[in-house]
CSV table of C-alpha atoms and ligand atoms in Angstrom, one decimal:
chain,number,residue,atom,x,y,z
S,22,MET,CA,-20.3,-6.6,-42.3
S,23,THR,CA,-19.6,-3.5,-40.3
S,24,SER,CA,-20.6,-3.7,-36.7
S,25,THR,CA,-23.0,-1.4,-35.3
S,26,MET,CA,-24.4,-0.7,-31.8
S,27,PHE,CA,-27.0,-3.5,-32.4
S,28,SER,CA,-24.7,-6.3,-33.6
S,29,SER,CA,-24.1,-8.9,-31.3
S,30,LEU,CA,-20.6,-9.1,-29.6
S,31,GLN,CA,-18.7,-12.3,-28.7
S,32,LEU,CA,-16.5,-12.0,-25.9
S,33,PRO,CA,-13.1,-13.3,-25.2
S,34,ASN,CA,-14.5,-16.5,-23.1
S,35,GLY,CA,-17.0,-17.2,-26.2
S,36,SER,CA,-20.1,-15.9,-24.4
S,37,VAL,CA,-22.0,-13.4,-26.6
S,38,LEU,CA,-23.9,-10.0,-25.8
S,39,PRO,CA,-27.0,-9.7,-28.0
S,40,ASN,CA,-26.1,-5.9,-28.7
S,41,ARG,CA,-23.5,-3.4,-27.7
S,42,ILE,CA,-25.5,-1.0,-25.5
S,43,ALA,CA,-24.8,-1.6,-21.9
S,44,LYS,CA,-26.7,-0.2,-18.8
S,45,ALA,CA,-23.7,0.8,-16.7
S,46,ALA,CA,-23.6,0.3,-13.0
S,47,MET,CA,-25.7,2.9,-10.9
S,48,GLU,CA,-25.8,2.3,-7.1
S,49,GLU,CA,-29.4,1.9,-6.3
S,50,ASN,CA,-28.9,2.5,-2.6
S,51,MET,CA,-32.2,0.5,-2.5
S,52,ALA,CA,-31.5,-2.7,-0.4
S,53,ASP,CA,-34.2,-4.1,1.8
S,54,SER,CA,-33.3,-4.9,5.4
S,55,GLY,CA,-30.4,-7.3,5.9
S,56,GLN,CA,-28.9,-5.3,2.9
S,57,LEU,CA,-30.4,-7.7,0.6
S,58,PRO,CA,-32.2,-6.9,-2.9
S,59,GLY,CA,-35.9,-6.9,-2.8
S,60,ALA,CA,-39.0,-6.3,-4.7
S,61,ALA,CA,-38.0,-2.7,-5.7
S,62,ILE,CA,-34.9,-3.9,-7.2
S,63,HIS,CA,-36.5,-6.7,-9.0
S,64,ARG,CA,-39.2,-4.5,-10.4
S,65,LEU,CA,-36.5,-1.9,-11.4
S,66,TYR,CA,-34.3,-4.6,-13.3
S,67,ARG,CA,-37.4,-5.9,-15.2
S,68,THR,CA,-37.9,-2.5,-16.5
S,69,TRP,CA,-34.3,-2.6,-17.5
S,70,ALA,CA,-34.4,-5.9,-19.2
S,71,ASP,CA,-37.4,-4.8,-21.1
S,72,GLY,CA,-35.5,-1.7,-22.2
S,73,GLY,CA,-33.4,-3.6,-24.6
S,74,ALA,CA,-29.6,-3.1,-23.5
S,75,GLY,CA,-27.8,-6.3,-24.3
S,76,LEU,CA,-25.7,-6.0,-21.0
S,77,ILE,CA,-27.1,-4.9,-17.8
S,78,ILE,CA,-24.5,-4.1,-15.0
S,79,THR,CA,-26.0,-4.0,-11.4
S,80,GLY,CA,-25.1,-1.2,-9.1
S,81,ASN,CA,-22.0,-1.9,-7.2
S,82,VAL,CA,-22.5,-4.7,-4.6
S,83,MET,CA,-20.4,-4.8,-1.5
S,84,ILE,CA,-18.1,-7.6,-0.9
S,85,ASP,CA,-17.9,-7.0,2.9
S,86,GLY,CA,-20.7,-5.9,5.1
S,87,ARG,CA,-18.5,-3.9,7.4
S,88,ALA,CA,-17.5,-1.6,4.4
S,89,LEU,CA,-20.3,0.0,2.4
S,90,THR,CA,-20.4,2.8,-0.2
S,91,GLY,CA,-24.0,3.9,1.2
S,92,PRO,CA,-26.2,2.6,3.9
S,93,GLY,CA,-28.6,1.2,1.3
S,94,GLY,CA,-25.9,-0.9,-0.5
S,95,ILE,CA,-26.5,-4.5,-1.2
S,96,VAL,CA,-24.0,-6.9,0.3
S,97,LEU,CA,-23.2,-10.5,-1.0
S,98,GLU,CA,-20.8,-12.4,1.1
S,99,ALA,CA,-19.8,-16.0,0.9
S,100,ASP,CA,-23.0,-17.1,3.1
S,101,THR,CA,-25.5,-14.7,2.2
S,102,PRO,CA,-28.9,-16.2,1.4
S,103,LEU,CA,-29.1,-16.4,-2.4
S,104,ALA,CA,-32.9,-16.5,-3.1
S,105,PRO,CA,-33.2,-12.6,-3.4
S,106,PHE,CA,-30.3,-12.6,-5.7
S,107,ARG,CA,-31.7,-15.4,-8.0
S,108,GLN,CA,-34.7,-13.4,-8.4
S,109,TRP,CA,-32.6,-10.3,-9.3
S,110,ALA,CA,-30.7,-12.4,-11.8
S,111,GLU,CA,-33.9,-13.5,-13.4
S,112,ALA,CA,-35.4,-10.3,-13.7
S,113,ALA,CA,-32.7,-8.8,-15.5
S,114,LYS,CA,-32.1,-11.8,-17.7
S,115,ARG,CA,-35.7,-12.3,-18.8
S,116,LYS,CA,-35.3,-10.7,-22.5
S,117,GLY,CA,-31.8,-12.2,-23.0
S,118,ALA,CA,-29.5,-9.6,-21.8
S,119,GLN,CA,-26.5,-10.7,-20.1
S,120,VAL,CA,-26.3,-9.5,-16.4
S,121,TRP,CA,-23.2,-8.8,-14.6
S,122,MET,CA,-22.9,-8.0,-10.7
S,123,GLN,CA,-20.3,-5.1,-10.1
S,124,LEU,CA,-18.6,-6.0,-7.1
S,125,ASN,CA,-17.0,-3.3,-5.0
S,126,HIS,CA,-15.2,-2.2,-1.8
S,127,PRO,CA,-15.3,1.5,-0.9
S,128,GLY,CA,-12.0,1.7,1.0
S,129,ARG,CA,-11.8,5.1,2.3
S,130,GLN,CA,-14.8,6.7,0.3
S,131,VAL,CA,-17.2,5.9,3.4
S,132,MET,CA,-19.3,8.5,5.1
S,133,ALA,CA,-18.5,8.9,8.7
S,134,ALA,CA,-21.9,8.5,9.8
S,135,MET,CA,-21.7,4.9,8.8
S,136,GLY,CA,-19.7,4.0,11.9
S,137,GLY,CA,-17.0,1.4,12.1
S,138,THR,CA,-13.5,1.3,10.5
S,139,ALA,CA,-12.6,2.2,7.3
S,140,TRP,CA,-9.8,0.5,5.3
S,141,ALA,CA,-7.4,2.1,2.6
S,142,PRO,CA,-3.9,1.5,1.4
S,143,SER,CA,-2.7,4.6,3.5
S,144,ALA,CA,-4.3,6.4,6.6
S,145,LEU,CA,-5.2,9.4,4.2
S,146,ALA,CA,-8.5,10.8,4.3
S,147,LEU,CA,-10.4,12.2,1.5
S,148,ASP,CA,-9.9,15.8,0.6
S,149,MET,CA,-13.3,17.2,0.0
S,150,GLY,CA,-12.5,20.8,1.1
S,151,LYS,CA,-15.1,22.0,3.8
S,152,HIS,CA,-17.2,18.7,3.5
S,153,SER,CA,-14.0,16.7,4.3
S,154,LYS,CA,-15.3,16.0,7.9
S,155,LEU,CA,-18.4,14.0,6.5
S,156,PHE,CA,-16.0,11.3,5.5
S,157,VAL,CA,-14.2,8.8,7.7
S,158,GLN,CA,-10.3,8.9,8.7
S,159,PRO,CA,-9.3,5.4,7.3
S,160,LYS,CA,-6.9,3.0,8.5
S,161,ALA,CA,-4.0,1.8,6.5
S,162,MET,CA,-4.6,-2.0,5.9
S,163,ASN,CA,-2.2,-4.8,6.8
S,164,ASP,CA,-1.1,-7.7,4.6
S,165,ALA,CA,-3.7,-9.9,6.0
S,166,GLU,CA,-6.6,-7.5,5.5
S,167,ILE,CA,-5.6,-7.0,2.0
S,168,ARG,CA,-5.4,-10.8,1.2
S,169,ASP,CA,-8.9,-11.0,3.0
S,170,VAL,CA,-10.1,-8.4,0.5
S,171,ILE,CA,-9.0,-10.7,-2.4
S,172,ALA,CA,-10.5,-13.7,-1.1
S,173,ARG,CA,-13.9,-11.8,-0.7
S,174,PHE,CA,-14.0,-10.6,-4.2
S,175,ALA,CA,-13.4,-14.3,-5.3
S,176,ALA,CA,-16.3,-15.4,-2.9
S,177,SER,CA,-18.9,-12.7,-3.9
S,178,ALA,CA,-18.0,-13.6,-7.7
S,179,ALA,CA,-18.6,-17.4,-6.9
S,180,ALA,CA,-21.9,-16.4,-5.1
S,181,ALA,CA,-22.9,-14.2,-8.0
S,182,GLU,CA,-22.6,-17.0,-10.5
S,183,ARG,CA,-24.5,-19.6,-8.2
S,184,ALA,CA,-27.3,-17.1,-8.1
S,185,GLY,CA,-27.6,-16.9,-11.9
S,186,PHE,CA,-25.5,-13.8,-13.0
S,187,THR,CA,-23.7,-14.3,-16.2
S,188,GLY,CA,-20.6,-12.3,-15.1
S,189,VAL,CA,-19.1,-9.8,-12.6
S,190,GLU,CA,-17.5,-6.5,-13.0
S,191,ILE,CA,-14.4,-5.6,-10.6
S,192,HIS,CA,-14.8,-2.0,-9.9
S,193,ALA,CA,-11.4,-0.6,-10.0
S,194,ALA,CA,-12.4,2.9,-10.9
S,195,HIS,CA,-14.0,6.1,-8.9
S,196,GLY,CA,-11.7,6.2,-6.0
S,197,TYR,CA,-12.8,3.0,-4.4
S,198,LEU,CA,-10.5,0.8,-2.8
S,199,ILE,CA,-8.8,-0.8,-5.9
S,200,SER,CA,-8.6,2.6,-7.3
S,201,GLN,CA,-7.0,3.9,-4.2
S,202,PHE,CA,-4.4,1.3,-4.2
S,203,LEU,CA,-3.9,2.2,-8.1
S,204,SER,CA,-3.3,5.9,-7.5
S,205,PRO,CA,0.1,7.3,-5.9
S,206,LEU,CA,-1.8,9.9,-4.2
S,207,SER,CA,-3.8,7.6,-1.9
S,208,ASN,CA,-1.3,4.7,-1.9
S,209,GLN,CA,1.8,5.7,-0.2
S,210,ARG,CA,2.7,2.3,1.0
S,211,GLU,CA,6.3,1.1,0.8
S,212,ASP,CA,5.7,-2.4,0.8
S,213,GLU,CA,4.8,-4.9,-2.1
S,214,TRP,CA,1.3,-3.3,-2.3
S,215,GLY,CA,2.4,0.4,-3.1
S,216,GLY,CA,5.2,2.6,-4.7
S,217,SER,CA,5.9,1.3,-8.2
S,218,LEU,CA,2.9,0.8,-10.8
S,219,PRO,CA,3.3,-3.1,-10.6
S,220,ASN,CA,3.0,-3.0,-6.7
S,221,ARG,CA,0.0,-0.5,-6.9
S,222,ALA,CA,-1.6,-2.6,-9.4
S,223,ARG,CA,-0.9,-5.8,-7.6
S,224,LEU,CA,-4.3,-5.7,-5.7
S,225,LEU,CA,-6.4,-5.5,-8.8
S,226,LEU,CA,-4.5,-8.1,-10.7
S,227,ASP,CA,-4.5,-10.5,-7.7
S,228,VAL,CA,-8.5,-9.9,-7.5
S,229,VAL,CA,-8.8,-10.6,-11.4
S,230,ARG,CA,-6.8,-13.8,-10.8
S,231,ALA,CA,-8.7,-15.0,-7.8
S,232,VAL,CA,-11.9,-14.2,-9.4
S,233,ARG,CA,-11.2,-16.1,-12.9
S,234,ALA,CA,-9.7,-18.9,-10.7
S,235,THR,CA,-13.0,-19.3,-8.9
S,236,VAL,CA,-15.5,-19.1,-11.5
S,237,SER,CA,-16.5,-21.0,-14.5
S,238,PRO,CA,-14.6,-20.3,-17.8
S,239,GLY,CA,-17.9,-19.2,-19.5
S,240,PHE,CA,-18.7,-16.8,-16.6
S,241,CYS,CA,-17.5,-13.2,-17.7
S,242,VAL,CA,-15.1,-11.2,-15.6
S,243,ALA,CA,-14.8,-7.4,-16.5
S,244,VAL,CA,-12.9,-4.6,-14.9
S,245,LYS,CA,-14.1,-1.1,-14.5
S,246,LEU,CA,-11.0,1.2,-14.7
S,247,ASN,CA,-10.3,4.8,-14.7
S,248,SER,CA,-8.6,6.1,-17.8
S,249,ALA,CA,-7.0,8.7,-15.5
S,250,ASP,CA,-8.0,10.0,-12.0
S,251,PHE,CA,-7.7,13.7,-13.3
S,252,GLN,CA,-5.9,14.8,-10.3
S,253,ARG,CA,-2.2,16.1,-10.5
S,254,GLY,CA,0.1,13.1,-9.6
S,255,GLY,CA,-2.7,10.6,-9.7
S,256,PHE,CA,-3.3,7.4,-11.8
S,257,SER,CA,-2.4,8.5,-15.3
S,258,GLU,CA,-3.5,7.4,-18.8
S,259,ASP,CA,0.1,6.0,-19.3
S,260,ASP,CA,-0.6,4.0,-16.0
S,261,ALA,CA,-4.0,2.8,-17.5
S,262,ARG,CA,-2.4,1.7,-20.8
S,263,GLN,CA,0.2,-0.4,-18.8
S,264,VAL,CA,-2.6,-2.0,-16.4
S,265,ILE,CA,-4.6,-3.0,-19.6
S,266,LEU,CA,-1.6,-4.7,-21.0
S,267,TRP,CA,-1.4,-6.7,-17.7
S,268,LEU,CA,-5.2,-7.4,-17.9
S,269,ASN,CA,-4.6,-8.7,-21.5
S,270,GLU,CA,-2.9,-12.0,-19.9
S,271,LEU,CA,-5.6,-12.7,-17.5
S,272,GLN,CA,-8.8,-13.4,-19.4
S,273,VAL,CA,-10.6,-10.5,-18.9
S,274,ASP,CA,-13.7,-10.2,-21.0
S,275,LEU,CA,-14.4,-6.5,-21.1
S,276,VAL,CA,-12.8,-3.4,-19.7
S,277,GLU,CA,-15.0,-0.5,-19.1
S,278,LEU,CA,-13.5,2.9,-19.2
S,279,SER,CA,-14.5,5.8,-16.9
S,280,GLY,CA,-12.4,8.4,-14.9
S,281,GLY,CA,-12.3,10.3,-11.6
S,282,SER,CA,-13.2,9.7,-7.9
S,283,TYR,CA,-15.2,11.6,-5.2
S,284,GLU,CA,-12.4,14.1,-5.2
S,285,SER,CA,-12.4,14.7,-8.8
S,286,PRO,CA,-15.7,13.8,-10.1
S,287,ALA,CA,-14.8,13.3,-13.9
S,288,MET,CA,-17.4,10.9,-14.3
S,289,GLN,CA,-19.8,13.7,-14.2
S,290,GLY,CA,-17.8,15.5,-16.7
S,291,ARG,CA,-15.6,17.5,-14.3
S,292,THR,CA,-12.3,17.5,-13.2
S,293,ALA,CA,-9.8,18.5,-10.2
S,294,ASP,CA,-6.8,19.1,-12.5
S,295,GLY,CA,-8.5,21.5,-14.8
S,296,ARG,CA,-8.5,19.3,-17.7
S,297,THR,CA,-11.4,19.8,-19.9
S,298,LEU,CA,-13.5,16.6,-21.0
S,299,ALA,CA,-15.7,16.5,-24.2
S,300,ARG,CA,-19.1,17.8,-23.7
S,301,GLU,CA,-20.5,14.2,-24.5
S,302,ALA,CA,-18.9,10.9,-24.4
S,303,TYR,CA,-16.2,12.1,-21.9
S,304,PHE,CA,-13.7,9.3,-22.3
S,305,LEU,CA,-14.0,8.3,-25.8
S,306,GLU,CA,-10.8,9.8,-26.8
S,307,PHE,CA,-9.0,7.9,-24.0
S,308,ALA,CA,-10.9,4.9,-24.9
S,309,LYS,CA,-9.8,4.9,-28.5
S,310,GLU,CA,-6.2,5.1,-27.6
S,311,LEU,CA,-6.5,2.5,-24.7
S,312,ALA,CA,-8.4,0.2,-27.0
S,313,ALA,CA,-5.6,0.1,-29.5
S,314,VAL,CA,-3.4,-2.0,-26.8
S,315,ALA,CA,-6.3,-3.9,-25.3
S,316,HIS,CA,-7.0,-7.5,-26.5
S,317,MET,CA,-10.6,-7.6,-24.9
S,318,PRO,CA,-13.4,-5.3,-25.8
S,319,VAL,CA,-13.5,-1.8,-24.3
S,320,MET,CA,-16.4,0.0,-23.2
S,321,THR,CA,-16.6,3.5,-22.5
S,322,THR,CA,-19.3,5.2,-20.1
S,323,GLY,CA,-19.9,8.8,-19.4
S,324,GLY,CA,-22.1,11.5,-20.9
S,325,ILE,CA,-23.6,9.4,-23.4
S,326,SER,CA,-27.1,10.4,-24.0
S,327,ARG,CA,-27.8,9.6,-27.9
S,328,LYS,CA,-27.1,6.9,-30.3
S,329,ALA,CA,-23.4,5.6,-29.8
S,330,VAL,CA,-21.6,2.6,-28.8
S,331,ALA,CA,-21.5,2.7,-25.2
S,332,GLY,CA,-22.5,2.1,-21.7
S,333,MET,CA,-25.0,4.6,-20.2
S,334,ALA,CA,-25.9,5.2,-16.6
S,335,THR,CA,-28.0,8.4,-16.3
S,336,ALA,CA,-29.7,8.2,-19.5
S,337,LEU,CA,-31.3,4.9,-18.7
S,338,ALA,CA,-32.6,6.2,-15.1
S,339,ILE,CA,-34.4,8.9,-17.4
S,340,VAL,CA,-35.4,6.7,-20.5
S,341,PRO,CA,-35.3,3.1,-19.3
S,342,ASP,CA,-36.1,1.7,-22.6
S,343,LEU,CA,-33.8,4.0,-24.7
S,344,PRO,CA,-31.9,0.8,-26.3
S,345,ALA,CA,-35.3,-0.6,-27.4
S,346,GLN,CA,-36.4,2.9,-29.0
S,347,TRP,CA,-33.1,3.1,-30.9
S,348,LEU,CA,-33.4,-0.6,-32.0
S,349,ALA,CA,-36.8,0.3,-33.2
S,350,GLY,CA,-35.1,3.0,-35.4
S,351,GLY,CA,-35.7,6.2,-33.2
S,352,ASP,CA,-32.9,8.5,-32.2
S,353,GLN,CA,-34.3,9.9,-29.0
S,354,THR,CA,-31.9,11.6,-26.6
S,355,ALA,CA,-32.1,11.4,-22.7
S,356,ARG,CA,-30.0,14.2,-21.2
S,357,SER,CA,-29.6,14.5,-17.6
S,358,GLN,CA,-30.8,17.4,-15.7
S,359,PRO,CA,-28.1,20.0,-15.0
S,360,VAL,CA,-27.4,21.4,-11.4
S,361,GLU,CA,-25.2,24.4,-11.6
S,362,TRP,CA,-24.5,25.4,-8.0
S,363,LYS,CA,-21.5,27.2,-6.7
S,364,ASP,CA,-20.7,24.6,-4.2
S,365,GLN,CA,-19.4,21.8,-6.4
S,366,VAL,CA,-19.5,19.0,-4.1
S,367,MET,CA,-23.1,19.6,-3.2
S,368,ALA,CA,-24.0,19.9,-6.9
S,369,ALA,CA,-22.4,16.5,-7.5
S,370,VAL,CA,-24.2,15.0,-4.5
S,371,ALA,CA,-27.5,16.6,-5.9
S,372,ARG,CA,-26.9,15.3,-9.5
S,373,MET,CA,-26.6,11.9,-7.8
S,374,ALA,CA,-29.7,12.5,-5.7
S,375,LEU,CA,-31.9,13.2,-8.7
S,376,VAL,CA,-30.8,10.1,-10.6
S,377,LYS,CA,-31.4,7.9,-7.3
S,378,ARG,CA,-34.9,9.6,-7.0
S,379,ARG,CA,-35.6,8.3,-10.7
S,380,LEU,CA,-34.3,4.6,-9.6
S,381,ARG,CA,-36.7,4.6,-6.9
S,382,LEU,CA,-39.6,5.6,-9.0
S,383,LEU,CA,-38.8,3.0,-11.5
S,384,GLY,CA,-38.5,0.5,-8.7
S,385,ALA,CA,-42.1,1.6,-7.7
S,386,SER,CA,-43.3,0.9,-11.2
S,387,ARG,CA,-43.8,4.6,-11.7
S,388,THR,CA,-42.3,6.5,-14.7
S,389,ALA,CA,-40.4,9.9,-14.2
S,390,ALA,CA,-41.4,12.3,-16.7
S,391,GLY,CA,-39.9,15.9,-16.6
S,392,ASN,CA,-37.3,17.4,-14.1
S,393,HIS,CA,-37.3,17.2,-10.4
S,394,SER,CA,-36.3,20.0,-8.1
S,395,ALA,CA,-32.8,19.3,-7.3
S,396,LEU,CA,-32.9,20.7,-3.8
S,397,LEU,CA,-35.8,18.7,-2.7
S,398,SER,CA,-34.3,15.5,-4.3
S,399,LEU,CA,-31.1,16.4,-2.2
S,400,ILE,CA,-32.9,16.8,1.2
S,401,LEU,CA,-35.1,13.8,0.5
S,402,ASP,CA,-32.1,11.7,-0.3
S,403,GLN,CA,-30.5,13.0,3.0
S,404,MET,CA,-33.3,12.2,4.9
S,405,ARG,CA,-33.5,8.8,3.6
S,406,THR,CA,-29.7,8.2,3.9
S,407,ARG,CA,-30.1,9.2,7.6
S,408,ARG,CA,-32.8,6.5,8.2
S,409,LEU,CA,-31.0,3.9,6.2
S,410,THR,CA,-27.7,4.6,8.1
S,411,ARG,CA,-29.6,3.9,11.6
S,412,ARG,CA,-30.9,0.7,9.8
S,413,TYR,CA,-27.4,-0.2,8.7
S,414,ARG,CA,-25.8,0.5,12.0
S,415,ARG,CA,-28.3,-1.8,13.8
S,416,TRP,CA,-27.6,-4.6,11.2
S,417,SER,CA,-23.8,-4.3,11.7
S,418,GLN,CA,-24.1,-4.2,15.4
S,419,ALA,CA,-26.2,-7.3,15.6
S,420,ARG,CA,-23.7,-9.1,13.2
S,421,LEU,CA,-20.9,-8.3,15.6
S,422,ILE,CA,-22.9,-9.9,18.3
S,423,THR,CA,-24.0,-13.0,16.4
S,424,PRO,CA,-21.6,-13.3,13.5
S,425,GLY,CA,-22.9,-15.0,10.5
C,27,FMN,C1,-26.7,7.5,-9.1
C,27,FMN,C2,-25.4,6.9,-9.9
C,27,FMN,C3,-24.9,5.9,-9.2
C,27,FMN,C4,-23.7,5.4,-9.7
C,27,FMN,N1,-23.2,4.3,-9.0
C,27,FMN,C5,-22.2,3.6,-9.9
C,27,FMN,C6,-21.9,2.3,-9.2
C,27,FMN,O1,-22.2,1.9,-8.4
C,27,FMN,N2,-20.6,1.9,-10.0
C,27,FMN,C7,-20.1,2.6,-10.9
C,27,FMN,O2,-19.1,2.0,-11.5
C,27,FMN,N3,-20.4,3.7,-11.6
C,27,FMN,C8,-21.6,4.2,-10.8
C,27,FMN,N4,-22.0,5.4,-11.2
C,27,FMN,C9,-21.3,5.9,-12.5
C,27,FMN,C10,-21.8,5.4,-13.8
C,27,FMN,O3,-21.8,4.2,-14.0
C,27,FMN,C11,-21.2,6.1,-15.1
C,27,FMN,O4,-19.8,5.9,-15.1
C,27,FMN,C12,-21.4,7.6,-14.9
C,27,FMN,O5,-22.7,7.9,-14.3
C,27,FMN,C13,-21.2,8.4,-16.3
C,27,FMN,O6,-22.2,7.8,-17.1
C,27,FMN,P1,-23.4,8.5,-17.7
C,27,FMN,O7,-23.1,10.0,-17.9
C,27,FMN,O8,-24.1,7.6,-18.6
C,27,FMN,O9,-24.4,8.6,-16.4
C,27,FMN,C14,-23.2,5.9,-10.8
C,27,FMN,C15,-23.7,7.1,-11.3
C,27,FMN,C16,-24.8,7.7,-11.1
C,27,FMN,C17,-25.5,8.8,-11.7
């Protein structure tokens, strides 16, 4: 029988996804105080559980409270209280989906307002044109700091398993720390962690090995990888092919292909190197080629809003039960709202703000029919971010005084 998006899928570790529609990671920026998941997150994930996806991947969860992608980020470290995470996993699993926690370290993609140190392979700040000053000047990591990151990924994965998640996805895409190591543009190290592709990929492969060695065999370990960075001289499609060959040897249960970074937001369908992406399903062509060498299932995310086999993010913020509607035979679409502003950076931020506003509405058990004003969503998001940044700074200061 030919498989469809509604067929179950057995993963390399023997566990099963009830169907092949995945809710891809979307950072909710909705942590309660203490950077923990709370009632709004639990409600949001109950909605997605009811929505019918066979796999629910959480928004990125930070492995180190000193390094957050945003001030409303959720942090899971070795000694974080697990009860709110147990409720989160329960909420997402209640209709039989698998739920994977996405684990991330932002590296240099941190707003300057967050305070503290930012770590990166090399001391090279993001180039965001006139918006560059909003981001930190990172410090190049030393060997001990790199090894600490590897141990932290493993500790967070072990905690996710204890909390009842069925897997983790290691975020190696979108210009965050592991992706920074993979790219020759951001990684200009001359030690064993930089230079050749085996050296640039060492952090990712060591993280995967450490995580796999810590969790049970039935617990899924996935990787989100850029099919390319879409920047001249960056991580290329050939690099991605080689990395997948290495991941083939490491008991990885799924690879999700995406692309881009803050500097080149290909995941929103736009690139910095002038390459044109398909109007829909941006990475499908790359995925086909890379899937040919992959031993594990390959999932592609980006620009998917109508029936297809894939991971979806934005579409499920607009219509959270789209998979259930498709399973029932419908062919609804859920296209995201276009934001065509001259300032590409602000347009990208506004697109994110629009989606995050929908996530908050869903978390408050409200539906979000119709379009919102992009400008108002952006202003609300910035006000909220400012408030959460103050809260985060108080939290991280208090941790410095009373560690643990
Ligand atoms: C609000 C928002 C937050 C996101 N947060 C994450 C994240 O935490 N981790 C991640 O891997 N991708 C994140 N993404 C990217 C999505 O997972 C996905 O790769 C991208 O949006 C393209 O898919 P789509 O066209 O279906 O939205 C985010 C996207 C949006 C819109």
